[in-house]
Tab-separated table of C-alpha atoms in Angstrom:
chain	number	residue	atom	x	y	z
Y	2	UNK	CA	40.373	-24.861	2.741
Y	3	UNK	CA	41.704	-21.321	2.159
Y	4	UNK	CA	44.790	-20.793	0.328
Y	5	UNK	CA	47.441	-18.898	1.772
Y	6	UNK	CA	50.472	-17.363	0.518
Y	7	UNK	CA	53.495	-17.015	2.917
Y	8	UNK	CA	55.949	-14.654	1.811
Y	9	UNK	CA	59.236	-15.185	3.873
Y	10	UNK	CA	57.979	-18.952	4.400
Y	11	UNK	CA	61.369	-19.391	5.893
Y	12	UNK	CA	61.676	-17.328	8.481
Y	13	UNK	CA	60.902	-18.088	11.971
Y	14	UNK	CA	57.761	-16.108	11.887
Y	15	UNK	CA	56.460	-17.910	8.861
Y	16	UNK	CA	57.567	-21.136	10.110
Y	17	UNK	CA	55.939	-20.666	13.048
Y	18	UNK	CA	52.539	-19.445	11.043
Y	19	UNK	CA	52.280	-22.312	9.079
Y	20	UNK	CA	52.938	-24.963	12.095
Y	21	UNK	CA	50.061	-23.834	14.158
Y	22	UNK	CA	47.817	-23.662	11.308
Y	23	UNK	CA	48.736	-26.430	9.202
Y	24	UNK	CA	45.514	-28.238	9.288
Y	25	UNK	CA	43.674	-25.046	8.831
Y	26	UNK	CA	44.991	-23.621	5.769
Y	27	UNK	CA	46.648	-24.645	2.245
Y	28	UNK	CA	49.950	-23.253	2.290
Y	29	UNK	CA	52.138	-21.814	-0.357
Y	30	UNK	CA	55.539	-20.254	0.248
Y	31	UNK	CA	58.142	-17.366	-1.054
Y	32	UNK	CA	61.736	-16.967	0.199
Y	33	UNK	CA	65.259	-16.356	-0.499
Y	34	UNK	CA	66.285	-19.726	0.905
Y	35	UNK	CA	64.118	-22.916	0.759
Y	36	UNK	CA	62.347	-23.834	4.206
Y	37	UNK	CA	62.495	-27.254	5.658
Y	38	UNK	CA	58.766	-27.878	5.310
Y	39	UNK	CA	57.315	-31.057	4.356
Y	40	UNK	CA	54.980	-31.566	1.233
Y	41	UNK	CA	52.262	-31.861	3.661
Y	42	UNK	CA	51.831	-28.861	5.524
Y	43	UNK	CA	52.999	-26.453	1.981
Y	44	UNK	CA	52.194	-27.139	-0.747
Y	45	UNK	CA	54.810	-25.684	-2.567
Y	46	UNK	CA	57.543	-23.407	-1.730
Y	47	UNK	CA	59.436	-21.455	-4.224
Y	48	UNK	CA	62.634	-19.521	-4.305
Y	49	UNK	CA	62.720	-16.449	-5.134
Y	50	UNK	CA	64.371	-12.718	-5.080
Y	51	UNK	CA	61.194	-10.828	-3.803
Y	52	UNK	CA	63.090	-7.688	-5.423
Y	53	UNK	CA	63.367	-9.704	-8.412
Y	54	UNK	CA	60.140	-8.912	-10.256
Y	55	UNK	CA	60.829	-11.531	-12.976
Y	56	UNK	CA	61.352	-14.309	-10.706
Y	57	UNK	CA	57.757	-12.923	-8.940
Y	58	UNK	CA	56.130	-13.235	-12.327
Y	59	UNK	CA	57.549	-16.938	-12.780
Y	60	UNK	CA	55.655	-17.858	-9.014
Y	61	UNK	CA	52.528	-16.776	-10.358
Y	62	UNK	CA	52.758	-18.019	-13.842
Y	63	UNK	CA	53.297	-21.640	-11.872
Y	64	UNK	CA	50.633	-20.894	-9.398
Y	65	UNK	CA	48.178	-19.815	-12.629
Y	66	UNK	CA	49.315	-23.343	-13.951
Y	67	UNK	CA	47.823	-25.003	-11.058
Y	68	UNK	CA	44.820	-22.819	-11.102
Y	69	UNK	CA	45.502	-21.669	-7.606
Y	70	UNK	CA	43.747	-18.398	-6.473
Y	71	UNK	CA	44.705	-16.804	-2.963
Y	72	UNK	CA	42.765	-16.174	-0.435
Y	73	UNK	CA	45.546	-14.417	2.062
Y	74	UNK	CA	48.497	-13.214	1.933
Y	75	UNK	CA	51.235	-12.760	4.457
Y	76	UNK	CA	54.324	-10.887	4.047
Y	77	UNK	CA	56.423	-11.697	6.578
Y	78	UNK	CA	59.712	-10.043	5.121
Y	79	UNK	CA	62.394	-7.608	5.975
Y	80	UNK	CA	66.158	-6.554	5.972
Y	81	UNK	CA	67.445	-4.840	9.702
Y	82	UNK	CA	70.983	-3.458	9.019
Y	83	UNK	CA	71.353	-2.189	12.590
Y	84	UNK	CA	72.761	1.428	10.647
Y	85	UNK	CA	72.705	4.771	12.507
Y	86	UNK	CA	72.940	8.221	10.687
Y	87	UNK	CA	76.567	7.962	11.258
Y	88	UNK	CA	76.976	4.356	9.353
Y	89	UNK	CA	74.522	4.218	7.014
Y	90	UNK	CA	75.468	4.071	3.092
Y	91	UNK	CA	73.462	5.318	0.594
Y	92	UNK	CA	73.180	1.522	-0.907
Y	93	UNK	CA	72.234	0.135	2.401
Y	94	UNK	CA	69.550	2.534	2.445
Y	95	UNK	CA	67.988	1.888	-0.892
Y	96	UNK	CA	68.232	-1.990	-0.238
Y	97	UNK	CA	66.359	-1.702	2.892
Y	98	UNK	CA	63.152	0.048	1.161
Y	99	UNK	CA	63.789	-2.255	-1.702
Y	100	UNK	CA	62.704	-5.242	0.689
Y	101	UNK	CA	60.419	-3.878	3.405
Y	102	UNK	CA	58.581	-1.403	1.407
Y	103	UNK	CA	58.954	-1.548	-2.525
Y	104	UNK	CA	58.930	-5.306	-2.863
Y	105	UNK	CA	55.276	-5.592	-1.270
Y	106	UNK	CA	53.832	-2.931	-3.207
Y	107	UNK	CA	55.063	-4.597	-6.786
Y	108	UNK	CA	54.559	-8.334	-5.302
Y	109	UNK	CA	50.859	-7.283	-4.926
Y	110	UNK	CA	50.915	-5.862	-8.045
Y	111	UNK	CA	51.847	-8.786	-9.866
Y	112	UNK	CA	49.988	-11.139	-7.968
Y	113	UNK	CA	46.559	-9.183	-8.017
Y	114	UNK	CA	45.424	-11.622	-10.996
Y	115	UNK	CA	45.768	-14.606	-8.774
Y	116	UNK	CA	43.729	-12.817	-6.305
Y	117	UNK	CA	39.819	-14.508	-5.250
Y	118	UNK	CA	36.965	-12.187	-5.124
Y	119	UNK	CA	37.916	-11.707	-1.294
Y	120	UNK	CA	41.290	-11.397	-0.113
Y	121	UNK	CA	43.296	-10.747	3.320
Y	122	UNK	CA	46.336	-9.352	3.302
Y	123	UNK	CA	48.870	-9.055	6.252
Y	124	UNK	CA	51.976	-7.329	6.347
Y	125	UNK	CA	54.748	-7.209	8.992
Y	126	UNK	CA	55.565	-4.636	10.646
Y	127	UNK	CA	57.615	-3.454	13.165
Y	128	UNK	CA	56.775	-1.451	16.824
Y	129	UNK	CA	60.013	0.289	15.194
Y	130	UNK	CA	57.922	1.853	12.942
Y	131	UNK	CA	55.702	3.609	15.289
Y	132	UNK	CA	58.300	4.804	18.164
Y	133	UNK	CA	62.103	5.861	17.501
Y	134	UNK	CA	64.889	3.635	18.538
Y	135	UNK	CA	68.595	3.601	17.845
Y	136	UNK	CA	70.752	2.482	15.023
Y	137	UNK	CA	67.445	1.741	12.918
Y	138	UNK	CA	67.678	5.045	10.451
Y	139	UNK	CA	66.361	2.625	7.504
Y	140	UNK	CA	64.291	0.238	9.223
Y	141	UNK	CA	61.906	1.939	11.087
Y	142	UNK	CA	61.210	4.469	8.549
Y	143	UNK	CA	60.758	1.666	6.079
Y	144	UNK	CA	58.419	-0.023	8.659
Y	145	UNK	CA	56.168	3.394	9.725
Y	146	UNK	CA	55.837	3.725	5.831
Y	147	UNK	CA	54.876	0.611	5.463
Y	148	UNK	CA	52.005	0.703	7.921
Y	149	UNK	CA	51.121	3.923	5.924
Y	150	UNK	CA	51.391	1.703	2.865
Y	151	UNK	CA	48.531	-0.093	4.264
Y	152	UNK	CA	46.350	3.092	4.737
Y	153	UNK	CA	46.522	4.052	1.242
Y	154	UNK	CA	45.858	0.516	-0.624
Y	155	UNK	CA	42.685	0.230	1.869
Y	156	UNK	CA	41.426	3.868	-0.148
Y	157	UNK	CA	42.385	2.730	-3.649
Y	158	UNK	CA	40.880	-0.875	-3.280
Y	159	UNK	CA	37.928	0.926	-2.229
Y	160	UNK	CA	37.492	1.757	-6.119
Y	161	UNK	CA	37.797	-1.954	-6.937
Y	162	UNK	CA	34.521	-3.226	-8.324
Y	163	UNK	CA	36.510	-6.529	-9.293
Y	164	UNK	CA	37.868	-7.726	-5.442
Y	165	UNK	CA	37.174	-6.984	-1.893
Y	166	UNK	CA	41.244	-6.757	-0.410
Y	167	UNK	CA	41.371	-6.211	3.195
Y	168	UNK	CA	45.025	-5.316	4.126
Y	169	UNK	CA	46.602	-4.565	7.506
Y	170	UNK	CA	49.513	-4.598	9.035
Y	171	UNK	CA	50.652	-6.397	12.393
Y	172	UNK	CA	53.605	-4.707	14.348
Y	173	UNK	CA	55.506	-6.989	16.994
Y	174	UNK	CA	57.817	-5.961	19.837
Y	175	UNK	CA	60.830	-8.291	20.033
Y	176	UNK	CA	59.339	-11.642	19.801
Y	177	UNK	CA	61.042	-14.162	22.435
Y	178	UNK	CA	62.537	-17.189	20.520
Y	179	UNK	CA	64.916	-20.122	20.250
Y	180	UNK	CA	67.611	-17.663	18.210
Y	181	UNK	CA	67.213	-14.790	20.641
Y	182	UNK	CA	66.605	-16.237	23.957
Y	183	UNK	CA	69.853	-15.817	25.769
Y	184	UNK	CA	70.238	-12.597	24.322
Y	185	UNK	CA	66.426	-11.260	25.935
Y	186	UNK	CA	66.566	-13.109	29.045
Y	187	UNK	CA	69.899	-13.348	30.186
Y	188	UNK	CA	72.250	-10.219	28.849
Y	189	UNK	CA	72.346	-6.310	29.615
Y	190	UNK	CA	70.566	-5.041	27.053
Y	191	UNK	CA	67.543	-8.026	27.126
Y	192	UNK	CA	66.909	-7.049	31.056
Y	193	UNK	CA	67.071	-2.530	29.329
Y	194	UNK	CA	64.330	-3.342	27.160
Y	195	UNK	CA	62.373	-5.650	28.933
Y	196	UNK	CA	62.596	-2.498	31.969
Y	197	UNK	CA	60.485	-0.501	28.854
Y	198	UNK	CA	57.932	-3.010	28.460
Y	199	UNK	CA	55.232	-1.886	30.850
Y	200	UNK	CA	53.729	-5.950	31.388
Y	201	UNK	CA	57.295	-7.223	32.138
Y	202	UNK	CA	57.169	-9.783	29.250
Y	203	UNK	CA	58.327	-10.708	25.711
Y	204	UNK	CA	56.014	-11.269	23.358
Y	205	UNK	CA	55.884	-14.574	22.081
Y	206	UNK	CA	55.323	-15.964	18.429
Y	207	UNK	CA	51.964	-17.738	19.504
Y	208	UNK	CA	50.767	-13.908	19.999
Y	209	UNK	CA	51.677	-12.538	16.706
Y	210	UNK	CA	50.005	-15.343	15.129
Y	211	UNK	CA	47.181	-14.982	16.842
Y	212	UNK	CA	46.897	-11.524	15.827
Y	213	UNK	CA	47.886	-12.409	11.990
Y	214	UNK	CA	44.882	-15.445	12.014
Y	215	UNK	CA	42.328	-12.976	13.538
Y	216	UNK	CA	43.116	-10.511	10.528
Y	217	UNK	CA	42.637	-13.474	7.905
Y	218	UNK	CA	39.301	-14.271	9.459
Y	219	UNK	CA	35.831	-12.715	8.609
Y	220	UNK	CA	35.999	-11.429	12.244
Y	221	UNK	CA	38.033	-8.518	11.217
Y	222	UNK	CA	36.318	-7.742	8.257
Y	223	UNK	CA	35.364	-4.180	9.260
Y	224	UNK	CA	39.166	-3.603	9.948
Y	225	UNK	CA	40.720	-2.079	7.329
Y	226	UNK	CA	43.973	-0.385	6.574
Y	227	UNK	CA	45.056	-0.478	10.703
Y	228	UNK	CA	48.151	-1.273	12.061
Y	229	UNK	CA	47.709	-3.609	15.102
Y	230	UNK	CA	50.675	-3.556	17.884
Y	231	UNK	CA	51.619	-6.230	19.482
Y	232	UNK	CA	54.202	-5.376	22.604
Y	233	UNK	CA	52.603	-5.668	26.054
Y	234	UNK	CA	52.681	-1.868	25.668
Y	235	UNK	CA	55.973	-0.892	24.699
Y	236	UNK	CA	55.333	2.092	22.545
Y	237	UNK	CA	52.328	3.306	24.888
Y	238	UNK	CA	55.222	5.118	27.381
């Protein structure tokens, strides 16, 4: 089985990753806080700052340990503020690109040596990133440069003679679950933005995994360096 590396193993869109494709895939995990996964379905988890390029370097000296090599990568991670021009501080702002944006590039970095000959890697986006939206004057800039992000590693691991790293990116709309479900289905603003949506519906997380497995697979091999929206066409009006 293919080793996978879940960065923001956590969160509900990890969690939810690793559940449908637990008998699939060899997990391995990165967050702030530990998850409440079993020894089963990951491997191991660790915790770490991913800002923190030390505590990076420890997770792959314990992964070389184990002689684990990655065949995907996920990085399911991300800091939403809810600033506007009007409230945002200068070290909000720098914290946000720390995690969305910086943190990937240097996490890849350091983990390129753990890296098989062929490699997927996913990144999370955000349809913030691609259309404007209120009070998010750090996060969707950090997201549309992340999708760029993925644009310009695709044309520099061109040159790599070493590795063949396919990396896209996978923006979601708001994705209906347990923690937001009043708040979509039953308040003001939840019936506003689901008037946007041109389907009517929510996405759910069994979508965006969907989309994330298909970019693992050797099906999407000749996509490279795309950004993939996932929104029941949100951002097309």
């Amino acid at each position: 089985m293919k080793n996978v590396l879940i960065v923001g193993s956590a969160g509900y869109l990890g969690r939810s990753y690793i559940q449908m494709n637990k008998e699939k895939y060899h997990f391995w995990g990165i967050d702030k806080v530990k998850g409440d996964h079993s020894e089963e379905v990951v491997h191991k988890e660790f915790v770490a700052d991913v800002t923190d390029l030390w505590s990076i370097k420890q997770v792959k000296e314990e992964l070389e340990k184990e002689s684990v090599e990655m065949d995907a990568i996920i990085f399911s991670i991300g800091i939403n503020p809810i600033q506007s021009f009007y409230s945002i501080s200068e070290e909000t702002w720098d914290k946000t690109f720390s995690v969305n944006l910086k943190s990937v590039v240097f996490m890849i970095k350091e983990l390129y040596s753990i890296f098989k000959e062929k490699v997927s890697i996913v990144l999370i986006g955000s349809q913030n990133g691609v259309v404007g939206h209120e009070h998010r004057i750090d996060y969707g800039p950090s997201k549309a440069a992340l999708i760029q992000l993925a644009k310009n590693l695709t044309l520099d691991f061109e040159a790599d003679n070493e590795k063949d790293i396919k990396v896209n990116v996978v923006s979601p709309s708001y994705i209906l679950n347990h923690s937001n479900e009043k708040l979509l289905k039953d308040s003001f603003e939840g019936k506003k933005l689901l008037k946007k949506i041109p389907l009517k519906k929510f996405v759910q997380l069994e979508d965006v995994v969907g989309t994330i497995d298909f970019l693992l697979s050797d099906y999407s091999k000749a996509i490279r360096g795309q950004n993939i929206i996932v929104d029941y066409g949100y951002t097309i009006v």
